[in-house]
Coordinates of C-alpha atoms in Angstrom, one line a residue:
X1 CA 0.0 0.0 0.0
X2 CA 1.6 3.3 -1.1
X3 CA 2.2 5.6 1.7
X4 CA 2.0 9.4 0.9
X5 CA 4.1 12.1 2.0
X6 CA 2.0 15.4 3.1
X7 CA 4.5 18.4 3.4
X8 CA 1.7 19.4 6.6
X9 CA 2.7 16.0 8.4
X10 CA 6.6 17.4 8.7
X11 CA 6.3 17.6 12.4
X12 CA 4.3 13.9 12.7
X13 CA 7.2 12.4 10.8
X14 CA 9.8 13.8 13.1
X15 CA 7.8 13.3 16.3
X16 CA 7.8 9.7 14.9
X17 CA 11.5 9.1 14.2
X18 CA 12.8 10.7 17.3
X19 CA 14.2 8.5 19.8
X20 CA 13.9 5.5 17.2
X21 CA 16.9 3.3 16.7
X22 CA 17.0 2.2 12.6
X23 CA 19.1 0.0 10.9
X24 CA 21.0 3.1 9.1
X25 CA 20.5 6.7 8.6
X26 CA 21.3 8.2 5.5
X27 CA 22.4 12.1 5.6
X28 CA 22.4 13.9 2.3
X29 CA 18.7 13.9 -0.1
X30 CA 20.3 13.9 -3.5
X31 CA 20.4 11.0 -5.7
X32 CA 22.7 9.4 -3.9
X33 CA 21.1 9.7 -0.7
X34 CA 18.2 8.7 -2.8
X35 CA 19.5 5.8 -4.5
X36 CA 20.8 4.4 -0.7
X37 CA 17.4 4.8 0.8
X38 CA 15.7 3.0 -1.5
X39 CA 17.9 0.1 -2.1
X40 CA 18.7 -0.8 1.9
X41 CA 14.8 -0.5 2.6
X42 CA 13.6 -2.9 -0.4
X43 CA 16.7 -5.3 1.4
X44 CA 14.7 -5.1 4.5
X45 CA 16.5 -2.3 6.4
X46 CA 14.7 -0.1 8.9
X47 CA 16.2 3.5 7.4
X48 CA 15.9 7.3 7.6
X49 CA 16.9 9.9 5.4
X50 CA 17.6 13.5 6.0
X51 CA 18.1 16.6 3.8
X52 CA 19.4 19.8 5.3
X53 CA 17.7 21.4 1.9
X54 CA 14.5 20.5 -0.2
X55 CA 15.5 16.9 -1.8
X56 CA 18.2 17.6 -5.2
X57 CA 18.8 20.8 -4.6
X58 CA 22.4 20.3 -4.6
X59 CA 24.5 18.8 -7.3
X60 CA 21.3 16.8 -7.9
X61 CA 19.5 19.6 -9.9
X62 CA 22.2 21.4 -11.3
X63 CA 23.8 18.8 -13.6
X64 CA 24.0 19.0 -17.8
X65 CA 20.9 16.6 -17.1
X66 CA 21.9 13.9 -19.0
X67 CA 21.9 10.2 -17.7
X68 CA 25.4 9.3 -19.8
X69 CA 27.8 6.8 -20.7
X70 CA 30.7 8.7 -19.8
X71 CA 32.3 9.0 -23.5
X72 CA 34.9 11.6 -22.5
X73 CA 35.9 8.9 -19.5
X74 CA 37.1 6.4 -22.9
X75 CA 40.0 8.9 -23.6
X76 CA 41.3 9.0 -20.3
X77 CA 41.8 5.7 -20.6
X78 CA 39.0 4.7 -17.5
X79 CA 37.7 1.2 -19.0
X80 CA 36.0 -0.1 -16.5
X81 CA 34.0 3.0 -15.8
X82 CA 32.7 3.5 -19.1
X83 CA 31.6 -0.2 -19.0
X84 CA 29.9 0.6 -15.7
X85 CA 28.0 3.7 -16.2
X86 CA 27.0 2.8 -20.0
X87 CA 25.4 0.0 -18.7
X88 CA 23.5 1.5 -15.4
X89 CA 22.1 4.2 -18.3
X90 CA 19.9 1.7 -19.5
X91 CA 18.9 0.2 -16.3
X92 CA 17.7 3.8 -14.7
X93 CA 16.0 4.3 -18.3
X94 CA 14.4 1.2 -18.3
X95 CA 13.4 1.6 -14.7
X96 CA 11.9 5.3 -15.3
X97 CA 11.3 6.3 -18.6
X98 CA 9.5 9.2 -17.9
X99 CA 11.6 10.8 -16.5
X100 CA 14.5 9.6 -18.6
X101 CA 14.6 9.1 -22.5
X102 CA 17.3 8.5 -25.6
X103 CA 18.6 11.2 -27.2
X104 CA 21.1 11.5 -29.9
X105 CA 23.7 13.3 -29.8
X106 CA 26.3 14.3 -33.1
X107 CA 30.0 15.1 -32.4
X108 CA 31.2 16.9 -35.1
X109 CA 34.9 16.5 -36.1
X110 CA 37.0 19.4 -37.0
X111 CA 40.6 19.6 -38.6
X112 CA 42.5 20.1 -35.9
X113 CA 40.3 19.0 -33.4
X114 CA 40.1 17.1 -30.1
X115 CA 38.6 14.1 -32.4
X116 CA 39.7 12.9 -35.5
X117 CA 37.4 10.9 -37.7
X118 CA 39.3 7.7 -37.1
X119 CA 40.0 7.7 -33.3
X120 CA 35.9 8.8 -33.1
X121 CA 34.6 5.8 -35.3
X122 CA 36.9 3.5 -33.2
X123 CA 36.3 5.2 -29.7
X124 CA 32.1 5.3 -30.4
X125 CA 32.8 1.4 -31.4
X126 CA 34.7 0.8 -28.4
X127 CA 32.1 2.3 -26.5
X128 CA 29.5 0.8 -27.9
X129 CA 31.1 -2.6 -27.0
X130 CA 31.9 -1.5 -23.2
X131 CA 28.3 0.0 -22.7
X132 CA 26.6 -3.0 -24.2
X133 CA 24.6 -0.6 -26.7
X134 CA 21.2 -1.9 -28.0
X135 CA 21.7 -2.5 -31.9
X136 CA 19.3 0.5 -32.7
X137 CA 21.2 2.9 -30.6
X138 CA 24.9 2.1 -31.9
X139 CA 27.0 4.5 -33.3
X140 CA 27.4 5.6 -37.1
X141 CA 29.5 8.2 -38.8
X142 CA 28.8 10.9 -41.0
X143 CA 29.7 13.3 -43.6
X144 CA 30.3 16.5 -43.6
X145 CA 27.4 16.9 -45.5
X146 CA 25.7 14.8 -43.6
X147 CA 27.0 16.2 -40.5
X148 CA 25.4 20.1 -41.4
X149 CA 22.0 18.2 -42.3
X150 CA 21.5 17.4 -38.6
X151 CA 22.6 20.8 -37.9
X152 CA 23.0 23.8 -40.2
X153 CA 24.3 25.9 -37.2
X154 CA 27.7 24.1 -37.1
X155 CA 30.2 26.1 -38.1
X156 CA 31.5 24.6 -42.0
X157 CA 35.2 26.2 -42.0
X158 CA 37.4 22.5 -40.8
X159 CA 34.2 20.1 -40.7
X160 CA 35.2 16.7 -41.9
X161 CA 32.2 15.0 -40.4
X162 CA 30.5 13.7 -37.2
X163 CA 30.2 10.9 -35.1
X164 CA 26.4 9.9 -34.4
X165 CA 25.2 8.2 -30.7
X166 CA 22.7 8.0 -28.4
X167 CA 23.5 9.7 -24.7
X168 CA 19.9 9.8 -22.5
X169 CA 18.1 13.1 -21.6
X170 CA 16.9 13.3 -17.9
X171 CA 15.3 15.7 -15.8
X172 CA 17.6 15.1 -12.3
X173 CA 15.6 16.6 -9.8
X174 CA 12.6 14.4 -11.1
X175 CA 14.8 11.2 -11.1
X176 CA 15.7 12.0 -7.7
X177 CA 12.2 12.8 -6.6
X178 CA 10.7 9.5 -8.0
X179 CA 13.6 7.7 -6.7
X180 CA 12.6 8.9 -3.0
X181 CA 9.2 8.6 -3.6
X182 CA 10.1 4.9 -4.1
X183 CA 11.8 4.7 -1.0
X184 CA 9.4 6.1 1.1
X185 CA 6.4 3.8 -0.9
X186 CA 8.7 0.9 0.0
X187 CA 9.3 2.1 4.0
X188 CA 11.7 4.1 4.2
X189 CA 11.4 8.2 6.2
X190 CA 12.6 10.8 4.6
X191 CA 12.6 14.7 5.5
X192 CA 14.0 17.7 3.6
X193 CA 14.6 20.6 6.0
X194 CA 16.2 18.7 8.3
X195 CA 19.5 19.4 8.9
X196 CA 21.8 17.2 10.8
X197 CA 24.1 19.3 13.1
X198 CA 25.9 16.9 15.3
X199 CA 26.7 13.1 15.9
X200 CA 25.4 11.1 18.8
X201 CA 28.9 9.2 20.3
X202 CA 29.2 6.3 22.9
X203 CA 32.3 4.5 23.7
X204 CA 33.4 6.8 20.4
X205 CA 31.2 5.4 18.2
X206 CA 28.7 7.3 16.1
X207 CA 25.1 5.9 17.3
X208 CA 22.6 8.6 16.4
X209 CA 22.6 12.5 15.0
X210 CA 21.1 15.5 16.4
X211 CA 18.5 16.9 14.0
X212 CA 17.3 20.3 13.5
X213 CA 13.9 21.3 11.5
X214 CA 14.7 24.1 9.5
X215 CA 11.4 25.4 9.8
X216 CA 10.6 25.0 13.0
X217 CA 13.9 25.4 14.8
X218 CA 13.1 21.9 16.8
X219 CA 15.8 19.8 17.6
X220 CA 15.5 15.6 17.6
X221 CA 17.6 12.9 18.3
X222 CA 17.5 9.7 16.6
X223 CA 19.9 6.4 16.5
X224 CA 20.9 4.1 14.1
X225 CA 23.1 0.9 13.8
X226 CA 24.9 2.4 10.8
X227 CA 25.2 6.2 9.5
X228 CA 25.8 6.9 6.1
X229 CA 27.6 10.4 4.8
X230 CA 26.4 10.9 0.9
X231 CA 26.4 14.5 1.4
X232 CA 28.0 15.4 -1.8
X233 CA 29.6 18.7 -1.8
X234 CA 29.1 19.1 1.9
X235 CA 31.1 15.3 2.8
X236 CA 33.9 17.0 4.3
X237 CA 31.6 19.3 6.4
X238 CA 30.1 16.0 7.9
X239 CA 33.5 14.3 8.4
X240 CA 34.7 17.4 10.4
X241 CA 31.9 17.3 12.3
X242 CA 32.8 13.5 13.1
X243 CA 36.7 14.8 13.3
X244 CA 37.3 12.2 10.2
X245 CA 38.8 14.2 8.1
X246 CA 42.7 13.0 7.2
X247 CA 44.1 11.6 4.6
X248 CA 41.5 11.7 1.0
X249 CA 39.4 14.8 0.5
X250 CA 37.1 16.4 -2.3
X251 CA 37.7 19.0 -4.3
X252 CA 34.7 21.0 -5.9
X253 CA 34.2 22.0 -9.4
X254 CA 31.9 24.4 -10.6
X255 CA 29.6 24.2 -14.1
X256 CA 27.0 26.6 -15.3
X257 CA 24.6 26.5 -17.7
X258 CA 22.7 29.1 -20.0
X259 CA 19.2 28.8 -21.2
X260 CA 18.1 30.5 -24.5
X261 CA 14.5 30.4 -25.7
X262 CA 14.8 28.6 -29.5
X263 CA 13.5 31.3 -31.7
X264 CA 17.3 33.0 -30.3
X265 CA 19.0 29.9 -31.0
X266 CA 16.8 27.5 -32.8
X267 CA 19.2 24.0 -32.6
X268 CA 17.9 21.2 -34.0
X269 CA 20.2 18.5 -33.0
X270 CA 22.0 18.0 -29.8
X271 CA 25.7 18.7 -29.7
X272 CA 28.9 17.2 -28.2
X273 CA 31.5 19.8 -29.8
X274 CA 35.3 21.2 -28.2
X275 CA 35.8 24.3 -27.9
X276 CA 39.4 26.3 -27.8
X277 CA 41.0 25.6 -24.9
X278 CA 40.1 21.3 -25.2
X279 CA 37.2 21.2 -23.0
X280 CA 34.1 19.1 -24.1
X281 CA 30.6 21.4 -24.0
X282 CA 26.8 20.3 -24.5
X283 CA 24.2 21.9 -26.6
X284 CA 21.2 20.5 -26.4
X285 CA 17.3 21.4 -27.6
X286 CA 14.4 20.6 -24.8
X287 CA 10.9 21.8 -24.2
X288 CA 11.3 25.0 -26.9
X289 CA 14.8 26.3 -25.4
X290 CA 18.2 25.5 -26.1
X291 CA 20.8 24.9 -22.9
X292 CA 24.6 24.9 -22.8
X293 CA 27.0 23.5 -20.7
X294 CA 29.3 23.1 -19.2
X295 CA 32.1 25.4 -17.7
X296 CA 34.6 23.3 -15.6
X297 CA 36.8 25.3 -13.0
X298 CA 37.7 24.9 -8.9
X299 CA 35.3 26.3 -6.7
X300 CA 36.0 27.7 -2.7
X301 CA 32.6 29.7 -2.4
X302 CA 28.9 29.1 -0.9
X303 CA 28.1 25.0 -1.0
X304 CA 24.7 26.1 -1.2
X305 CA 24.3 28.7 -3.5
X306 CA 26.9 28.7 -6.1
X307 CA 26.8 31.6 -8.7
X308 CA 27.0 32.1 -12.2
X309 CA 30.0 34.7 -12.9
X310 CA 30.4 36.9 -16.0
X311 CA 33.7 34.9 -16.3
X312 CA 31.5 31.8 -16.6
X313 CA 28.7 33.1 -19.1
X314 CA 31.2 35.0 -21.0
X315 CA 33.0 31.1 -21.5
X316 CA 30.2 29.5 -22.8
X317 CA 28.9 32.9 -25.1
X318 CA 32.6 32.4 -26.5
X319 CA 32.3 28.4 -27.0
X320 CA 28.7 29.0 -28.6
X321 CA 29.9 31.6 -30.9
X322 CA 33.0 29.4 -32.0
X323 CA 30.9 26.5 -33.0
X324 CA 27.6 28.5 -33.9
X325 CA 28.9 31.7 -35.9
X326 CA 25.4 32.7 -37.4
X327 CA 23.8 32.4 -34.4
X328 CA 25.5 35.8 -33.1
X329 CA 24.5 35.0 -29.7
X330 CA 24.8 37.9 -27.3
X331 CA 24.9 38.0 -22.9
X332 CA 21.0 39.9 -23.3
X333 CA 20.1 36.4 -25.3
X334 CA 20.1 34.6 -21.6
X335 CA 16.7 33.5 -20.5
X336 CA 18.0 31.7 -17.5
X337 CA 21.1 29.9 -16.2
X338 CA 22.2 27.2 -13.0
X339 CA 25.6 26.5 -11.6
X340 CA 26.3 23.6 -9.8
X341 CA 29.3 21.5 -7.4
X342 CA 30.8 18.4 -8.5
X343 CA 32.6 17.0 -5.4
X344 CA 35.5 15.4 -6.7
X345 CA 37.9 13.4 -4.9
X346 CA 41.0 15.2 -5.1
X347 CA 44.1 14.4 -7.2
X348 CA 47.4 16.2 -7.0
X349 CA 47.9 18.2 -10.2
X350 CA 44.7 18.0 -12.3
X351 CA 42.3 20.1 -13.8
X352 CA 38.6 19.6 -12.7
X353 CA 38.2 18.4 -16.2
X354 CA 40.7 15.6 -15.7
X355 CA 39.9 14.0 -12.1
X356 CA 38.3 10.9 -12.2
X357 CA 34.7 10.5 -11.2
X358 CA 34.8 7.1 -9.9
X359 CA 32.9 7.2 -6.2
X360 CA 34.7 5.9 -3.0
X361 CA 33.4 4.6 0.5
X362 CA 35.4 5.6 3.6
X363 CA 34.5 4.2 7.2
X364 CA 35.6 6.5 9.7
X365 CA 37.3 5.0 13.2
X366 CA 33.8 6.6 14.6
X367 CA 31.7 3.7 12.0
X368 CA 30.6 6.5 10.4
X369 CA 30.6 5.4 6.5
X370 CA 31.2 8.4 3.5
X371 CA 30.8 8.0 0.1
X372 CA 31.9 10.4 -2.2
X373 CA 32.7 10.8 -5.9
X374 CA 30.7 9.1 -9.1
X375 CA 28.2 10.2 -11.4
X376 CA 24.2 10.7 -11.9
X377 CA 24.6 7.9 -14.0
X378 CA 25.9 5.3 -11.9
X379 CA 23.8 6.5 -8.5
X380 CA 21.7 3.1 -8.6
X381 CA 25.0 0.8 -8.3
X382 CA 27.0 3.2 -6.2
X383 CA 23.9 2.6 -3.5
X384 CA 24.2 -1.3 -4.4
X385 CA 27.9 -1.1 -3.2
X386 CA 27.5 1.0 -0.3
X387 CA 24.8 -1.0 0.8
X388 CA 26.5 -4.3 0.7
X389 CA 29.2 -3.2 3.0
X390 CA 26.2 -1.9 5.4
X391 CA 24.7 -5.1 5.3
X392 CA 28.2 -7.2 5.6
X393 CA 28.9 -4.9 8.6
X394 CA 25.6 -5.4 10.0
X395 CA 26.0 -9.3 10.1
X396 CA 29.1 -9.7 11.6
X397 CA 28.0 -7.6 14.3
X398 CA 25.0 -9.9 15.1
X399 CA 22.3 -8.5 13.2
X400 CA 19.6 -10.3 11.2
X401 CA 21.1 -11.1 7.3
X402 CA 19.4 -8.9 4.7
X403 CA 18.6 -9.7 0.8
X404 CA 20.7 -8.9 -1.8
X405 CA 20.6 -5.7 -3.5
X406 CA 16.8 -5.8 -5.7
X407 CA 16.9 -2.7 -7.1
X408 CA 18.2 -3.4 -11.0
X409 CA 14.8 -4.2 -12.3
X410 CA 12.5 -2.6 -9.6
X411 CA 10.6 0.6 -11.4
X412 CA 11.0 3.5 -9.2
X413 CA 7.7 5.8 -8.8
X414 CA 5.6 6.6 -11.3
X415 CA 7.7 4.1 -13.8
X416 CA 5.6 1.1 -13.8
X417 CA 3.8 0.6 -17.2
X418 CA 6.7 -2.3 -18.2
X419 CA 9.5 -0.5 -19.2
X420 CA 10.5 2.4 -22.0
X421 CA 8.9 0.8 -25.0
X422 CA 5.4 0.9 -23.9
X423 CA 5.8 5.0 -22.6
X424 CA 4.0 5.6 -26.1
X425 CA 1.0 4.0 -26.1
X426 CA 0.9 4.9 -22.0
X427 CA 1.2 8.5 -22.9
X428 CA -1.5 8.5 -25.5
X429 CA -4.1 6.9 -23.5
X430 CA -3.2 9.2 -20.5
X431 CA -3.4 12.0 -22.9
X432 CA -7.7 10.9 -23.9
X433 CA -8.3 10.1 -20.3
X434 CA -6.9 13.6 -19.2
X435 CA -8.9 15.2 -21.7
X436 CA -12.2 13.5 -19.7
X437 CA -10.8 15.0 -16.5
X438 CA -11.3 18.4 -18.6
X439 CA -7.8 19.0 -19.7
X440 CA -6.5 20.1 -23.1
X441 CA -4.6 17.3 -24.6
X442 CA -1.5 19.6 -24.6
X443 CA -1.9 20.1 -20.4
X444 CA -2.8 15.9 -20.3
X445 CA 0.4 15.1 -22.1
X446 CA 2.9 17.0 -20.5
X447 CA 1.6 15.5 -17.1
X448 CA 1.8 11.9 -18.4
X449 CA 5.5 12.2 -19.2
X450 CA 6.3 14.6 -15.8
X451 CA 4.6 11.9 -13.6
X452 CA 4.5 8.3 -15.5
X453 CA 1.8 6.0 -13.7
X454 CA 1.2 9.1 -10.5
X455 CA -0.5 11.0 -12.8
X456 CA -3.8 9.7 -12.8
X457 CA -4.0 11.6 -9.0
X458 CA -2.9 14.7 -10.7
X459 CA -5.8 14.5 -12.9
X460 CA -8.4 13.6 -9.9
X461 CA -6.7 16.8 -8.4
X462 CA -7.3 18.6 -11.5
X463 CA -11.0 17.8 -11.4
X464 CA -11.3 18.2 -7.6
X465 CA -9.9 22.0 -7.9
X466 CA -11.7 23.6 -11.3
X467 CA -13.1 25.5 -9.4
X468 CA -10.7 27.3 -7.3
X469 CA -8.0 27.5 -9.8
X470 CA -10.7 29.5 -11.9
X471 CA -10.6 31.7 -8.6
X472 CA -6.8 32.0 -8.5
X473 CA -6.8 32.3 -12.2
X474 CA -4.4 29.6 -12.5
X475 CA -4.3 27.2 -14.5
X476 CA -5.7 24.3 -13.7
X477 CA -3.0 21.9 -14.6
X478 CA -0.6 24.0 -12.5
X479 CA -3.1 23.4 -9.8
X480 CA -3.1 20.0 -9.7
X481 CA 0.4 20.1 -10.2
X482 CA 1.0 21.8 -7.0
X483 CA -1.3 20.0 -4.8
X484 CA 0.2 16.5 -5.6
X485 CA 3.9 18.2 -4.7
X486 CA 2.3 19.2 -1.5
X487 CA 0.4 16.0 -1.0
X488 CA 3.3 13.4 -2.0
X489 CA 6.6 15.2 -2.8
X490 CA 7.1 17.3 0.5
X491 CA 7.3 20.4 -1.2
X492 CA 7.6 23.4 1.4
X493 CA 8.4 26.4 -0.2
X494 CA 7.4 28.0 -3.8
X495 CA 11.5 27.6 -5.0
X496 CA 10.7 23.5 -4.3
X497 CA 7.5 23.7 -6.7
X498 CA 9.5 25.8 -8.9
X499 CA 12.9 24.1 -9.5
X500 CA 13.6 21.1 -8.3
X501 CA 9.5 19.6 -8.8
X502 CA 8.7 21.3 -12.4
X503 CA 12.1 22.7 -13.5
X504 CA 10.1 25.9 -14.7
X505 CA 12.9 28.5 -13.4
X506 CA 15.7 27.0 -15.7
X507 CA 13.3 25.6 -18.8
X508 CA 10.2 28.4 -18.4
X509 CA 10.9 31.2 -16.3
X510 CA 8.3 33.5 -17.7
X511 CA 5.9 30.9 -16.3
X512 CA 7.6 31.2 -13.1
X513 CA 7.2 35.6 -13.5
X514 CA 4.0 34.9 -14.3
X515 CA 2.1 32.5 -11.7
X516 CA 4.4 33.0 -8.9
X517 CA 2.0 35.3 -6.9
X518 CA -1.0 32.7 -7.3
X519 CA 1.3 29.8 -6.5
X520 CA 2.4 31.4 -3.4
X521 CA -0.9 33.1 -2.2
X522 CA -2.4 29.0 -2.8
X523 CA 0.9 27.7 -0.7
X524 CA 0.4 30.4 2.3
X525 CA -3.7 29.5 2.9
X526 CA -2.6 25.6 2.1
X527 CA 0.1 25.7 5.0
X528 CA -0.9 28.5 7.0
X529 CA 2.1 30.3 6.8
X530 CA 3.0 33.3 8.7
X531 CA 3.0 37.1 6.9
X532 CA 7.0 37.0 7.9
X533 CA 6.6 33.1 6.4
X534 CA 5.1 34.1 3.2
X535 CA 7.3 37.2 3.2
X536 CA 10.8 35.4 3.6
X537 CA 9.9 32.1 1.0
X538 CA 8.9 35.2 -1.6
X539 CA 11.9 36.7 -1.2
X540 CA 13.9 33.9 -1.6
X541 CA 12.4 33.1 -4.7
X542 CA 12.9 36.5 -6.3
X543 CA 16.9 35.9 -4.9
X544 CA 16.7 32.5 -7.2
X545 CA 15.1 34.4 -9.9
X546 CA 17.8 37.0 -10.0
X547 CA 20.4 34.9 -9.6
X548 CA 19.4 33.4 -12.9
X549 CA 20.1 36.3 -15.1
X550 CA 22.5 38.2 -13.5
X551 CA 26.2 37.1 -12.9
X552 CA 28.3 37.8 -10.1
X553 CA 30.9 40.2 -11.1
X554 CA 34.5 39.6 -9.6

């Protein structure tokens, strides 16, 4: 029986953890943290997760959004990688199409390139092999005629052709929402705005955390057998904390990404290209805009809010002019933008671009166990593996054996109609069934491939609220929209409904100008928010909104 999440039962979920003893905690809500709770509950674990933030809105919704085989990874020589990650892409596809689907990509090769056209046919072939590629999906070569079909905004001056694959499209935040949802369907607690501020010791060993609502200011204590440290960015924060921290450390890289309406830059094909200095960039077409990304350089700044610089849009206006002459791309051309950490395990004398992004699991003398590293991509096996030392760790300290990992075939939420090649016909049907529920086909559609199988509550919502969204004079998708991430996604403040649930404020942030009053107004009477309440989760979404057009200058 699936067991909703109600953003107003916060304080019920807290009251209910505190003082429990589970079989592990898991600190950090991104995919990782994600991927972890999910896999040791559907073992049989009692377990807890807790996000100091709303869930993703870390590294976790501020990636180049693509679920990828790690091409770049072949020419650094990291095998074993590429085989692992090429491999997971299918299984988090197959396991959630909706929120994850193909999407070809062309490399272009230039004289004088990164690529040649020989080492690129070989490479994609190579890669094809290590990833296992489905036959339909495998590599071919093109032209340089062929290549400017695809796209006639490549630049022509040095094109000798293109290499032609398949990477998958995701939408991150989503994957990591569905992935929790799953979690918490499968038994699992999990809490955004919960930050945990200390450990618990006995005898020196970490046996609980010290919690903090960050709504409420209430403090709880709750205890587990194991604690797990998939923090991301913020890993060496928590192994301070635990006075862990010797020996291996992350580094943090930062990446933006600009977001251009298509009738500015009207791609038709997403790109893989280099630009001048060697780095590899994405262009890629979604939803009626065209995003870029992405810039690769050390970061020291705020974990939490990292900022685009002019530096950084000025780097990617540069790489887009370079490989798109025609386009004539200008700064004022920048509808929206998102920068985002990669914590990456340090190496002496790299460049970001060049450290590896294979994960790693430390246990602390305290028993506290970090994991740190990896990619979107490989999230569901780097849970698998953390999870297996859990359990292993467990056992020989008496505890009850668990199952083997049972994730690689489990659907998360909203993914079970039977895999990717039925998401067609399941869209369709949705599509005539939400046009019953009084939607425009349009609205029906775009809610059948934003919430796979959960949509059918978004349309009873739809139906149930006509009547006051005519009132708000919103519409009435958006509604329901809103009400299910209130009902079952724990969303808390209007920034969670607008990034990290919908995406809106990096793919549609007119929609964001536009409805943010209603949306808030609807959130305040919903969860009886304070004036100052109201006041302060406004003004932190007109900070996001800013920060998305305007560049720090230093």
């Amino acid at each position: 029986m699936k067991k909703p999440v109600f953003a107003q039962q916060r304080q019920e979920i807290l009251r209910e953890v505190a003082g429990t003893t589970f079989d592990v905690i898991i600190i950090g809500g991104g995919i990782t943290g994600a991927g972890i709770a999910l896999d040791a509950t559907t073992r049989g674990m009692s377990a807890v997760l807790f996000e100091m933030q709303d869930f993703a809105a870390g590294t976790s919704s501020r990636s180049t959004k693509l679920v990828h085989g790690g091409l770049r990874y072949l020419k650094q020589l990291e095998v074993k990688l590429v085989a692992e990650v090429g491999k997971e892409r299918a299984i988090v596809y197959e396991n959630g199409p909706h929120v994850t689907s193909p999407e070809w990509m062309l490399l272009p090769i230039y004289k004088g390139g990164t690529f040649g056209k020989w080492s690129t046919s070989i490479g994609l072939r190579i890669y094809d092999y290590l990833a296992d590629v489905k036959k339909s999906e495998r590599r071919t070569m093109l032209t340089a005629s062929q290549t400017m079909e695809k796209e006639p905004l490549l630049k022509q001056e040095g094109l000798l052709g293109g290499g032609y694959y398949v990477e998958y499209r995701t939408d991150d935040a989503r994957l990591t929402i569905e992935v929790m949802k799953k979690a918490v369907e499968c038994g699992a607690k999990a809490l955004n705005y919960a930050k945990v501020n200390a450990f618990i010791y006995e005898k020196g060993r970490a046996v609980g955390v010290s919690v903090v609502d960050q709504i409420t200011g209430k403090s709880y204590q709750v205890f587990a057998k194991k604690i797990i440290n998939a923090t991301g960015p913020w890993v060496d924060t928590l192994r301070e904390k635990d006075h862990s921290l010797k020996g291996t450390h992350l580094i943090l890289s930062k990446g933006i990404h600009l977001v251009f309406d298509k009738s500015r830059f009207p791609l038709k094909q997403a790109i893989y290209f280099d630009t001048s200095d060697g780095r590899m960039v994405f262009a890629i077409p979604r939803d009626g805009k065209t995003y870029v990304g992405t810039t690769d350089t050390f970061y020291e700044g705020d974990l939490a809010h990292p900022k685009m610089t002019v530096e950084d849009r000025d780097y990617l206006l540069r790489a887009i002019h370079d490989m798109f002459p025609t386009v004539g791309i200008t700064a004022e051309d920048v509808e929206s933008s998102w920068a985002g950490l990669r914590p990456l395990i340090h190496e002496v004398g790299k460049s970001p671009s060049e450290i590896s992004r294979k994960d790693e699991i430390w246990i602390a003398d305290s028993g506290v166990i970090t994991i740190a590293g990896g990619k979107l991509t490989g999230y569901r096996k780097m849970a698998e593996t953390i999870v297996d030392r859990v359990a292993q760790l467990l056992k020989e300290e008496g505890n009850a054996s668990f199952s083997p990992c049972q994730t690689k075939k489990l659907p998360i939420s909203g993914g079970d109609f039977g895999g990717s090649a039925h998401m067609e016909t399941f869209v369709a049907k949705k599509a005539e069934q939400g046009e019953k529920a009084g939607l425009s086909r349009k609205q029906a559609e775009r809610l059948a491939r934003l919430y796979g199988t959960n949509v059918d509550r978004v349309f009873e919502l739809a139906v149930q609220l006509k009547k006051e969204a005519a009132e708000l004079q919103l519409p009435v998708d958006v509604l329901a929209s809103l009400q299910y991430g209130l009902e079952e996604e724990m969303v808390v403040k209007p920034e969670d409904f607008f990034i990290r649930r919908t995406g809106a404020l990096f793919f549609n942030i007119h929609f964001v100008r536009q409805w943010k009053e209603s949306v808030i107004h609807y959130m305040a009477k919903t969860l009886e928010w304070s004036e100052a309440e109201q006041h302060q989760y406004q003004k932190e979404l007109e900070t996001y909104l800013h920060d998305a057009v305007t560049p720090v200058q230093i």
